[in-house]
Coordinates of C-alpha atoms in Angstrom, one line a residue:
S8 CA -62.1 227.0 -37.8
S9 CA -63.7 225.7 -34.6
K10 CA -62.6 223.6 -31.7
G11 CA -65.1 222.6 -29.0
P12 CA -67.1 225.7 -28.0
W13 CA -64.6 228.0 -29.6
D14 CA -64.5 229.3 -33.2
F15 CA -62.0 231.5 -35.0
F16 CA -62.1 233.5 -38.3
V17 CA -59.5 235.8 -39.9
T18 CA -59.6 237.4 -43.4
G19 CA -57.6 240.1 -45.0
N20 CA -57.6 242.1 -48.2
Y21 CA -54.8 244.0 -50.0
L22 CA -55.1 245.9 -53.2
D23 CA -52.6 248.2 -55.0
E24 CA -53.5 249.6 -58.3
N25 CA -52.7 252.6 -60.6
G26 CA -56.3 253.3 -61.5
W27 CA -57.5 253.8 -65.1
R28 CA -57.7 257.6 -64.9
D29 CA -54.6 259.8 -64.6
H30 CA -53.3 260.4 -61.1
S31 CA -55.7 257.9 -59.5
P32 CA -53.6 255.2 -57.8
S33 CA -55.2 253.5 -54.7
R34 CA -54.1 251.1 -52.0
L35 CA -56.4 249.2 -49.7
Q36 CA -55.3 247.2 -46.6
Q37 CA -58.1 245.6 -44.6
L38 CA -58.2 243.0 -41.9
F39 CA -61.1 241.3 -40.1
G40 CA -60.8 238.8 -37.2
K41 CA -63.4 237.2 -34.9
I42 CA -63.2 234.8 -32.0
G43 CA -66.4 233.2 -30.7
Y44 CA -67.5 231.1 -27.7
Q45 CA -70.8 229.2 -27.8
T46 CA -72.6 226.8 -25.5
S47 CA -76.2 225.7 -25.3
D48 CA -77.4 228.8 -23.6
F49 CA -74.6 231.4 -24.1
D50 CA -73.0 233.0 -27.2
A51 CA -70.2 235.5 -27.3
D52 CA -68.3 237.0 -30.3
L53 CA -65.4 239.5 -30.2
S54 CA -64.5 241.0 -33.5
Y55 CA -61.9 243.5 -34.8
N56 CA -61.9 245.5 -38.0
Y57 CA -58.8 247.3 -39.3
A58 CA -58.4 249.4 -42.4
D59 CA -55.5 251.6 -43.7
N60 CA -56.4 253.0 -47.1
I61 CA -55.3 255.7 -49.5
L62 CA -57.6 256.6 -52.4
H63 CA -56.6 259.0 -55.2
G64 CA -59.6 260.1 -57.2
T65 CA -60.2 262.7 -59.9
Q66 CA -63.3 264.8 -60.0
A67 CA -66.1 264.9 -62.6
S68 CA -64.8 266.5 -65.8
P69 CA -66.4 268.9 -68.2
L70 CA -67.7 267.3 -71.4
S71 CA -65.1 269.2 -73.5
L72 CA -62.3 267.5 -71.5
L73 CA -64.0 264.1 -71.6
D74 CA -64.2 264.3 -75.4
A75 CA -60.4 264.8 -75.5
G76 CA -59.6 261.9 -73.1
R77 CA -61.8 260.1 -70.5
Q78 CA -58.7 259.4 -68.4
L79 CA -57.7 263.1 -68.1
A80 CA -58.0 264.8 -64.7
Y81 CA -59.7 268.2 -64.4
T82 CA -57.3 269.2 -61.5
Y83 CA -55.1 267.1 -59.3
P84 CA -54.0 265.9 -56.7
D85 CA -57.1 264.8 -54.8
F86 CA -56.8 262.0 -52.3
T87 CA -58.2 260.6 -49.1
T88 CA -56.5 258.5 -46.5
N89 CA -58.3 256.7 -43.7
R90 CA -57.4 254.5 -40.8
L91 CA -60.0 252.5 -38.9
D92 CA -59.9 250.5 -35.7
F93 CA -63.2 248.9 -34.7
V94 CA -63.8 246.5 -31.8
N95 CA -67.2 244.9 -31.1
L96 CA -68.3 242.5 -28.4
R97 CA -71.7 240.8 -28.8
L98 CA -73.2 238.7 -26.0
S99 CA -76.4 236.5 -25.9
K100 CA -77.7 234.6 -22.9
V101 CA -80.7 232.3 -22.8
L102 CA -82.3 232.9 -19.4
T103 CA -85.2 230.5 -19.7
K104 CA -86.7 228.7 -22.7
D105 CA -88.8 231.8 -23.5
Q106 CA -86.4 234.6 -22.3
I107 CA -83.3 235.8 -24.1
L108 CA -81.0 238.7 -23.1
T109 CA -78.6 240.1 -25.8
G110 CA -76.4 243.1 -26.1
N111 CA -73.2 244.5 -27.6
V112 CA -70.6 247.2 -26.9
Y113 CA -68.2 248.7 -29.4
Y114 CA -65.4 251.2 -29.8
R115 CA -64.6 252.8 -33.2
K116 CA -61.6 255.0 -34.0
L117 CA -61.5 256.7 -37.4
Q118 CA -58.8 259.1 -38.8
V119 CA -59.4 260.7 -42.2
F120 CA -57.2 263.1 -44.1
N121 CA -58.4 264.8 -47.3
F122 CA -56.4 266.8 -49.8
N123 CA -58.3 268.7 -52.6
S124 CA -57.1 270.8 -55.5
N125 CA -59.5 273.6 -56.5
T126 CA -60.0 276.5 -58.9
S127 CA -60.6 280.0 -57.6
D128 CA -63.7 281.9 -58.8
N129 CA -62.4 285.4 -58.1
F130 CA -59.0 285.3 -59.9
T131 CA -58.4 288.5 -61.8
G132 CA -54.9 287.9 -63.2
G133 CA -53.0 289.7 -60.5
A134 CA -49.8 288.5 -58.9
C135 CA -49.8 285.5 -56.6
P136 CA -50.3 284.9 -53.7
S137 CA -52.8 287.7 -53.3
D138 CA -55.1 286.4 -55.9
C139 CA -54.0 283.0 -57.2
P140 CA -55.9 281.0 -59.8
A141 CA -55.9 277.9 -57.5
S142 CA -56.0 276.7 -54.0
N143 CA -55.2 273.5 -52.1
V144 CA -57.4 272.5 -49.1
E145 CA -56.5 269.9 -46.6
S146 CA -58.7 268.6 -43.8
A147 CA -58.3 266.1 -41.0
T148 CA -60.9 264.4 -39.0
D149 CA -60.2 262.4 -35.8
Q150 CA -63.3 260.7 -34.5
S151 CA -63.8 258.3 -31.6
T152 CA -67.2 256.7 -31.1
Y153 CA -68.4 254.2 -28.5
G154 CA -71.7 252.7 -27.4
G155 CA -73.8 249.7 -27.2
T156 CA -77.3 248.1 -26.9
V157 CA -79.1 245.9 -24.4
Q158 CA -82.3 244.1 -25.3
F159 CA -84.6 241.6 -23.7
S160 CA -86.8 239.1 -25.7
L161 CA -89.8 237.3 -24.4
L162 CA -91.2 234.5 -26.4
R163 CA -94.4 233.8 -24.5
P164 CA -98.0 233.4 -25.8
L165 CA -100.3 236.4 -25.3
G166 CA -104.1 235.7 -25.0
G167 CA -103.7 232.3 -26.5
F168 CA -101.7 233.6 -29.5
D169 CA -98.0 233.1 -30.2
N170 CA -96.2 236.3 -29.4
K171 CA -92.6 237.7 -29.5
L172 CA -91.8 240.8 -27.6
T173 CA -88.4 242.6 -27.6
V174 CA -87.6 245.8 -25.7
G175 CA -84.2 247.5 -25.6
T176 CA -82.1 250.6 -25.2
S177 CA -79.1 251.9 -27.1
Y178 CA -76.5 254.5 -26.4
D179 CA -74.0 256.0 -28.9
H180 CA -71.5 258.8 -28.3
G181 CA -69.0 260.4 -30.6
D182 CA -66.2 262.9 -30.2
T183 CA -64.9 264.6 -33.4
R184 CA -61.9 267.0 -33.9
F185 CA -62.0 268.6 -37.4
T186 CA -59.3 270.9 -38.8
Q187 CA -59.1 272.5 -42.2
S188 CA -56.4 274.6 -43.9
S189 CA -55.8 276.1 -47.3
Q190 CA -53.0 277.5 -49.3
D191 CA -52.7 279.6 -52.5
A192 CA -51.6 277.7 -55.6
V193 CA -50.9 278.0 -59.3
F194 CA -51.6 275.5 -62.1
T195 CA -49.1 273.7 -64.3
S196 CA -49.9 273.0 -67.9
D197 CA -51.5 269.7 -67.1
R198 CA -53.7 271.2 -64.3
N199 CA -51.6 270.2 -61.3
T200 CA -51.9 272.6 -58.4
I201 CA -48.5 273.8 -56.9
G202 CA -48.7 275.6 -53.6
V203 CA -47.0 279.0 -53.4
D204 CA -47.1 279.6 -49.7
G205 CA -47.8 277.7 -46.5
F206 CA -51.2 276.4 -45.3
S207 CA -53.3 278.7 -43.2
V208 CA -55.9 277.3 -40.7
I209 CA -59.5 277.9 -41.7
T210 CA -61.3 275.8 -39.2
D211 CA -60.5 274.0 -36.0
V212 CA -63.6 272.7 -34.1
E213 CA -64.6 269.9 -31.8
G214 CA -68.0 268.3 -32.1
T215 CA -69.9 265.7 -30.0
N216 CA -72.9 263.6 -30.8
T217 CA -74.9 261.7 -28.2
Y218 CA -77.8 259.4 -29.3
T219 CA -80.0 257.6 -26.9
G220 CA -82.8 255.3 -27.8
L221 CA -85.5 253.2 -26.3
Y222 CA -87.3 250.7 -28.5
F223 CA -89.7 247.8 -28.6
T224 CA -91.1 245.5 -31.2
D225 CA -93.9 243.0 -30.7
T226 CA -95.1 240.3 -33.2
L227 CA -98.4 238.7 -32.6
S228 CA -99.4 235.6 -34.6
I229 CA -103.1 235.9 -35.1
N230 CA -103.0 232.5 -36.7
E231 CA -100.5 230.3 -38.5
I232 CA -100.6 232.5 -41.7
T233 CA -101.3 236.0 -40.3
H234 CA -98.8 238.0 -38.2
L235 CA -99.1 241.6 -36.8
T236 CA -96.0 243.6 -35.8
L237 CA -96.1 246.8 -33.8
S238 CA -92.9 248.7 -32.9
G239 CA -91.6 252.0 -31.9
R240 CA -88.4 253.9 -31.0
Y241 CA -87.9 257.0 -28.9
N242 CA -84.8 258.9 -30.1
H243 CA -83.0 261.6 -28.2
A244 CA -80.1 263.2 -30.2
S245 CA -77.8 266.0 -28.9
V246 CA -75.2 267.7 -31.1
S247 CA -72.6 270.2 -29.8
V248 CA -69.9 272.2 -31.6
R249 CA -67.1 274.2 -30.1
D250 CA -64.7 276.5 -31.9
E251 CA -61.0 275.9 -30.9
T252 CA -59.5 278.9 -32.7
G253 CA -61.1 281.5 -30.4
S254 CA -61.9 283.7 -33.5
T255 CA -65.4 282.5 -34.3
P256 CA -67.3 282.2 -31.0
A257 CA -70.6 282.3 -32.9
L258 CA -69.8 278.8 -34.0
N259 CA -70.4 277.4 -30.5
G260 CA -73.8 275.8 -30.2
D261 CA -75.9 273.0 -28.8
S262 CA -78.8 271.3 -30.6
V263 CA -81.3 268.7 -29.3
F264 CA -83.7 266.6 -31.4
V265 CA -86.3 264.4 -29.8
R266 CA -89.0 262.2 -31.5
F267 CA -90.9 258.9 -31.1
N268 CA -91.0 256.9 -34.4
P269 CA -93.8 254.3 -34.7
A270 CA -94.0 251.3 -37.1
V271 CA -96.7 248.7 -37.9
G272 CA -96.6 245.7 -40.3
L273 CA -99.0 242.9 -41.3
N274 CA -97.9 239.6 -42.9
Y275 CA -100.4 237.3 -44.6
N276 CA -98.8 234.0 -45.9
P277 CA -101.4 231.6 -47.1
S278 CA -98.9 229.4 -49.1
K279 CA -95.3 229.2 -50.2
A280 CA -96.3 230.8 -53.5
L281 CA -97.9 233.9 -51.8
N282 CA -96.3 235.7 -48.8
T283 CA -97.7 239.2 -48.6
Y284 CA -96.9 242.1 -46.3
I285 CA -97.8 245.8 -45.8
T286 CA -95.8 248.1 -43.5
Y287 CA -95.8 251.7 -42.4
N288 CA -92.9 253.3 -40.4
E289 CA -91.6 256.7 -39.5
G290 CA -88.0 257.8 -38.9
M291 CA -86.0 260.8 -37.9
R292 CA -82.5 261.8 -39.0
A293 CA -80.8 264.5 -36.9
P294 CA -78.6 267.0 -38.8
T295 CA -74.9 266.1 -38.5
P296 CA -72.4 268.6 -37.0
M297 CA -71.2 269.4 -40.5
E298 CA -74.7 270.2 -41.7
L299 CA -75.5 272.3 -38.6
T300 CA -72.3 274.3 -38.9
C301 CA -72.5 274.8 -42.6
A302 CA -76.1 276.1 -43.1
N303 CA -75.6 279.8 -43.6
P304 CA -76.1 281.1 -47.2
A305 CA -74.1 284.2 -46.3
A306 CA -71.1 282.1 -45.2
P307 CA -70.8 279.1 -47.5
C308 CA -68.3 276.3 -46.7
T309 CA -65.3 275.2 -48.7
L310 CA -65.7 271.6 -49.8
P311 CA -65.4 268.9 -48.8
N312 CA -66.6 270.5 -45.6
A313 CA -66.0 273.4 -43.2
F314 CA -67.6 274.7 -40.0
L315 CA -69.0 278.2 -39.7
S316 CA -71.6 280.0 -37.6
D317 CA -75.0 279.2 -38.9
P318 CA -78.7 279.2 -38.3
P319 CA -80.2 275.8 -37.0
L320 CA -81.4 273.1 -39.3
K321 CA -84.6 271.1 -38.7
P322 CA -84.4 267.3 -38.4
V323 CA -85.5 265.2 -41.4
V324 CA -88.6 263.1 -40.7
S325 CA -89.5 260.2 -43.0
R326 CA -92.9 258.4 -43.5
T327 CA -92.8 255.2 -45.5
W328 CA -95.5 252.8 -46.9
E329 CA -94.6 249.5 -48.5
L330 CA -96.8 246.7 -49.9
G331 CA -95.2 243.6 -51.3
T332 CA -95.3 239.9 -51.9
R333 CA -92.8 237.1 -52.4
G334 CA -92.9 233.3 -52.9
M335 CA -92.0 230.1 -54.7
L336 CA -94.0 229.4 -57.8
A337 CA -92.1 226.1 -58.4
P338 CA -89.1 224.3 -56.8
K339 CA -86.7 226.4 -59.0
T340 CA -88.8 229.5 -59.5
S341 CA -89.1 232.3 -57.0
Y342 CA -90.3 235.9 -57.3
S343 CA -90.7 239.2 -55.3
A344 CA -92.7 242.4 -56.0
S345 CA -93.3 245.5 -53.9
I346 CA -94.5 249.1 -54.2
F347 CA -93.3 251.8 -51.8
R348 CA -93.6 255.5 -51.0
T349 CA -91.3 257.5 -48.7
D350 CA -92.1 261.2 -47.9
L351 CA -89.4 263.3 -46.3
R352 CA -90.3 266.4 -44.4
D353 CA -87.6 269.1 -44.1
D354 CA -85.2 267.2 -46.3
I355 CA -81.6 268.6 -46.2
Q356 CA -79.7 269.3 -49.4
F357 CA -76.3 270.8 -50.1
I358 CA -76.7 274.1 -52.1
T359 CA -73.8 275.2 -54.3
A360 CA -72.8 278.8 -53.6
S361 CA -69.9 279.3 -56.1
A362 CA -69.5 279.0 -59.8
S363 CA -66.7 276.5 -59.4
N364 CA -68.7 274.3 -57.0
T365 CA -66.0 274.6 -54.3
A366 CA -68.3 276.2 -51.7
G367 CA -71.9 275.9 -50.6
F368 CA -74.2 275.3 -47.6
F369 CA -76.7 272.9 -46.3
Q370 CA -80.4 273.9 -46.3
N371 CA -83.8 272.4 -45.5
V372 CA -85.6 272.4 -48.8
G373 CA -89.1 271.4 -47.7
N374 CA -90.6 268.0 -48.6
T375 CA -89.4 265.4 -51.0
R376 CA -90.8 262.1 -52.2
R377 CA -89.4 258.8 -53.4
Q378 CA -91.9 256.2 -54.7
G379 CA -91.8 253.3 -57.0
L380 CA -91.8 249.6 -57.4
E381 CA -89.3 246.7 -57.3
L382 CA -89.6 243.4 -59.1
G383 CA -87.4 240.3 -59.0
I384 CA -87.5 236.7 -60.4
Q385 CA -85.2 233.7 -60.2
Q386 CA -85.4 230.7 -62.5
G387 CA -83.3 227.6 -62.3
F388 CA -82.9 225.0 -65.1
D389 CA -80.6 221.9 -65.3
K390 CA -77.3 223.7 -65.5
L391 CA -78.5 227.3 -66.0
A392 CA -79.7 229.8 -63.3
V393 CA -81.1 233.2 -64.3
R394 CA -81.9 236.1 -62.0
A395 CA -83.5 239.5 -62.9
A396 CA -84.4 242.6 -60.9
Y397 CA -86.0 245.8 -61.9
S398 CA -86.7 249.0 -59.9
Y399 CA -88.6 252.1 -60.7
I400 CA -87.9 255.2 -58.5
D401 CA -89.8 258.4 -59.0
A402 CA -87.8 260.9 -56.8
T403 CA -89.3 264.4 -56.8
Y404 CA -89.4 267.6 -54.8
Q405 CA -92.7 268.3 -53.2
S406 CA -92.0 271.9 -52.1
A407 CA -91.0 275.0 -54.0
F408 CA -87.8 276.8 -53.2
T409 CA -85.2 279.1 -54.6
E410 CA -81.7 277.7 -55.2
N411 CA -78.4 279.4 -56.2
S412 CA -77.2 277.6 -59.3
P413 CA -75.2 280.1 -61.4
N414 CA -74.2 277.5 -64.0
N415 CA -77.7 276.5 -64.9
S416 CA -78.7 278.1 -68.3
S417 CA -82.2 278.9 -66.9
A418 CA -80.8 280.8 -63.9
D419 CA -82.0 284.4 -63.3
A420 CA -79.4 286.4 -61.5
G421 CA -77.7 283.1 -60.5
N422 CA -80.9 281.6 -59.0
I423 CA -83.3 278.9 -60.2
Q424 CA -86.9 278.2 -59.0
V425 CA -87.5 274.6 -58.1
S426 CA -91.1 273.5 -58.3
P427 CA -93.1 270.5 -56.9
G428 CA -92.7 267.6 -59.2
D429 CA -89.2 268.4 -60.4
R430 CA -87.0 265.3 -60.3
I431 CA -84.2 265.1 -57.7
P432 CA -80.8 264.9 -59.4
G433 CA -78.6 261.8 -59.3
I434 CA -81.4 259.2 -59.1
P435 CA -82.1 257.2 -62.3
R436 CA -85.8 256.3 -62.7
H437 CA -85.2 252.9 -64.1
N438 CA -82.6 250.3 -63.0
F439 CA -82.5 246.8 -64.5
K440 CA -80.1 243.9 -63.7
V441 CA -80.1 240.4 -65.1
R442 CA -77.6 237.6 -64.5
A443 CA -77.1 234.1 -65.9
D444 CA -74.8 231.4 -64.5
Y445 CA -74.0 228.2 -66.4
A446 CA -72.3 225.2 -64.9
F447 CA -70.4 223.4 -67.7
R448 CA -69.2 220.9 -65.0
P449 CA -69.5 220.8 -61.2
T450 CA -66.0 222.4 -61.1
L451 CA -66.3 224.8 -64.0
S452 CA -68.9 227.6 -64.4
A453 CA -69.3 231.0 -66.0
G454 CA -71.6 233.9 -65.7
V455 CA -72.8 237.0 -67.5
N456 CA -74.6 240.0 -66.1
L457 CA -76.2 243.1 -67.7
V458 CA -76.6 246.4 -65.8
Y459 CA -78.9 249.2 -67.1
A460 CA -79.5 252.6 -65.6
S461 CA -81.7 255.2 -67.2
S462 CA -80.9 258.9 -67.4
Q463 CA -80.5 261.2 -64.4
F464 CA -80.4 265.0 -63.9
A465 CA -77.1 266.7 -63.0
R466 CA -76.7 268.3 -59.6
G467 CA -77.4 272.0 -60.0
D468 CA -80.2 271.2 -62.4
E469 CA -82.8 270.8 -59.7
N470 CA -85.4 272.6 -61.8
N471 CA -84.7 270.1 -64.7
K472 CA -84.4 273.0 -67.2
D473 CA -80.7 273.3 -68.0
V474 CA -79.9 273.3 -71.7
N475 CA -77.5 270.3 -71.3
G476 CA -80.4 268.1 -70.3
A477 CA -80.0 264.9 -68.3
V478 CA -77.0 262.6 -68.1
P479 CA -77.7 259.8 -70.5
G480 CA -78.5 256.3 -69.3
Y481 CA -76.2 253.4 -70.0
T482 CA -75.9 249.6 -70.4
V483 CA -72.9 247.6 -69.3
V484 CA -72.2 243.9 -69.7
N485 CA -69.8 241.9 -67.6
L486 CA -68.4 238.3 -67.7
D487 CA -66.9 236.1 -65.1
G488 CA -65.8 232.5 -64.7
R489 CA -64.5 230.0 -62.0
W490 CA -62.6 226.8 -62.1
N491 CA -62.4 224.8 -58.9
V492 CA -59.3 222.7 -59.3
T493 CA -59.6 221.2 -55.8
D494 CA -61.8 221.9 -52.8
Q495 CA -59.2 224.4 -51.7
L496 CA -57.8 225.9 -55.0
Q497 CA -59.8 228.0 -57.4
F498 CA -58.9 230.0 -60.5
F499 CA -61.1 232.9 -61.5
A500 CA -61.4 235.5 -64.2
K501 CA -63.7 238.4 -65.0
I502 CA -64.2 241.1 -67.7
T503 CA -66.0 244.3 -66.8
N504 CA -67.6 246.5 -69.4
L505 CA -67.1 243.8 -72.0
F506 CA -68.0 246.0 -75.0
N507 CA -65.9 249.0 -73.7
R508 CA -68.8 251.4 -73.7
N509 CA -68.3 255.0 -72.8
Y510 CA -70.8 256.1 -70.1
E511 CA -71.2 258.4 -67.2
T512 CA -72.6 257.7 -63.7
F513 CA -73.0 261.2 -62.3
G514 CA -73.4 264.8 -63.4
I515 CA -73.0 268.3 -61.9
L516 CA -73.1 271.8 -63.4
G517 CA -69.9 273.8 -63.1
Q518 CA -67.6 276.4 -64.5
N519 CA -64.9 275.2 -66.8
F520 CA -61.7 277.3 -66.3
F521 CA -59.5 275.2 -68.6
R522 CA -60.5 276.3 -72.1
G523 CA -57.0 277.6 -73.1
P524 CA -54.7 275.8 -75.6
G525 CA -54.2 272.2 -74.5
F526 CA -56.9 272.6 -71.8
T527 CA -54.8 275.1 -69.8
Y528 CA -56.1 277.7 -67.3
D529 CA -57.8 280.6 -69.0
P530 CA -60.2 282.6 -66.8
A531 CA -61.1 284.9 -69.7
S532 CA -62.8 282.1 -71.6
A533 CA -64.3 280.3 -68.6
G534 CA -67.9 279.3 -69.0
P535 CA -70.5 276.9 -67.6
E536 CA -70.5 273.2 -68.7
Q537 CA -72.0 270.0 -67.5
F538 CA -69.4 267.9 -65.7
R539 CA -69.7 264.1 -65.6
S540 CA -68.0 261.2 -63.9
P541 CA -66.9 258.6 -66.5
G542 CA -67.5 255.0 -65.9
A543 CA -64.5 252.6 -66.1
P544 CA -63.5 251.2 -69.5
R545 CA -63.1 247.5 -70.2
G546 CA -61.1 245.7 -67.5
I547 CA -59.7 242.2 -67.3
W548 CA -58.8 240.4 -64.1
V549 CA -57.4 236.9 -63.5
G550 CA -56.6 235.4 -60.1
V551 CA -56.4 232.5 -57.7
R552 CA -58.0 231.7 -54.4
Y553 CA -56.9 229.2 -51.8
D554 CA -59.0 228.1 -48.8
F555 CA -56.6 227.3 -46.0
Q556 CA -59.5 226.4 -43.7
K557 CA -60.6 223.5 -45.9
A558 CA -57.0 222.5 -46.5
T559 CA -56.2 222.1 -42.8
A560 CA -59.6 220.8 -41.6
R561 CA -59.5 217.4 -39.9
P562 CA -62.3 215.3 -38.5
S563 CA -62.9 215.9 -34.8
S564 CA -63.2 213.2 -32.3
D565 CA -67.0 213.7 -32.4
D566 CA -67.0 212.7 -36.0
N567 CA -65.2 209.4 -35.5

């Protein structure tokens, strides 16, 4: 709502569900509020984000367990809780008709707690707790970040041509406290992990990140249909880690990453039907504290993450080309098309170091490439609107490297050889989406959408040679409908996975330790399998929405 120069907005979300897989209940509590003040030359917005969530999730399961029941959990419990407080203040001031000063400051507080149930690779059948078949790992992250940006825009002709210049600076600082503890555990008959002793601290570290940037962007209009954009950003990133236990001083370290990243773009827009562009840009991603402190193959980290003394990692540098066009072919027909290529130098990947996938390390794996095309079209009819989008992504390694992957059938002494041209796991080459909406009446409408994703290789099969092959592609159809009873009251319904298809969205190679009767723990018969994350079965939702803003809105004095 708004009153004079002030405006207000508040929205919230609450969700409590049992989940469709065993032991996977979740609860979401989210709130967003904003207050704004606006005049002819000044604009201010103060916003607040709050979240308090608990998410129970079960891991990918071996194919033999999925065949017995897609809802079954491999091990449990596994859950994450997070609490977020995020405050942001945005300011904008028009200094003159061609000068604008903008900026923002923020503070973000995030607290995350993880609990993970794991199998143990080295269990020999001895008495617990000296060598138990399972372990529980809990970790806590307490992070505070703050920073802001200030930028100045000058909208003034240059050499007789329209020109828009923006220069700015940014500062972001984060303090993180990370602790991780583990306990020995045993399995119940349904793969629940029961602790047999107390938790022992594995890791206790503090990390800081400081990112400073200076940037500019300038758009020169050569004529009414041709525009040239030049931009660049200087990044300075420093990452520090300090051991708080006093037992691993080799953990302590400081890393600094510096780079100037340029970009250039050209737009040529001769008509509404043809708007073309070509761009080139470079970027740098500094390794995170977790990556920097978990990069030693001789000291792999326990998942989800842990901090150890390690050699340094190189920053990831990207170079991206894109050529595209978009436009309106008719009043109700629009399209878009683009081709792109992104080359990453010194890409970082998590390398599994244990048969059960519970430990590993981060490593620079050389160069990788992602290239492809994206197509989209929208067509409107009298009461029917149709949208379709297709993307092709060819994601490959461009450097050879050796990776530890003991569950890959092509492994030699636990290692596989990845070659240039091998596909990166987890990225389907083909994605296609189409949606149709039909308005039976102005207040009653329904829609159907189809989602298709092609096959993808499982993690651990970076050489694309494992005997299990790729995770199959899938097609899912969803329905939805809306009935606007009044301007404020709406009923809605949706059906996901209409035909109740069985499909998987992710794969990883692992060691299945539950091959005993009734899928009980049996290390003697453990063996490698492909693990997959099953997609949700058919789901039906019905609900109601009520817009209080429309219900309480009244004409202002200016409207009379």
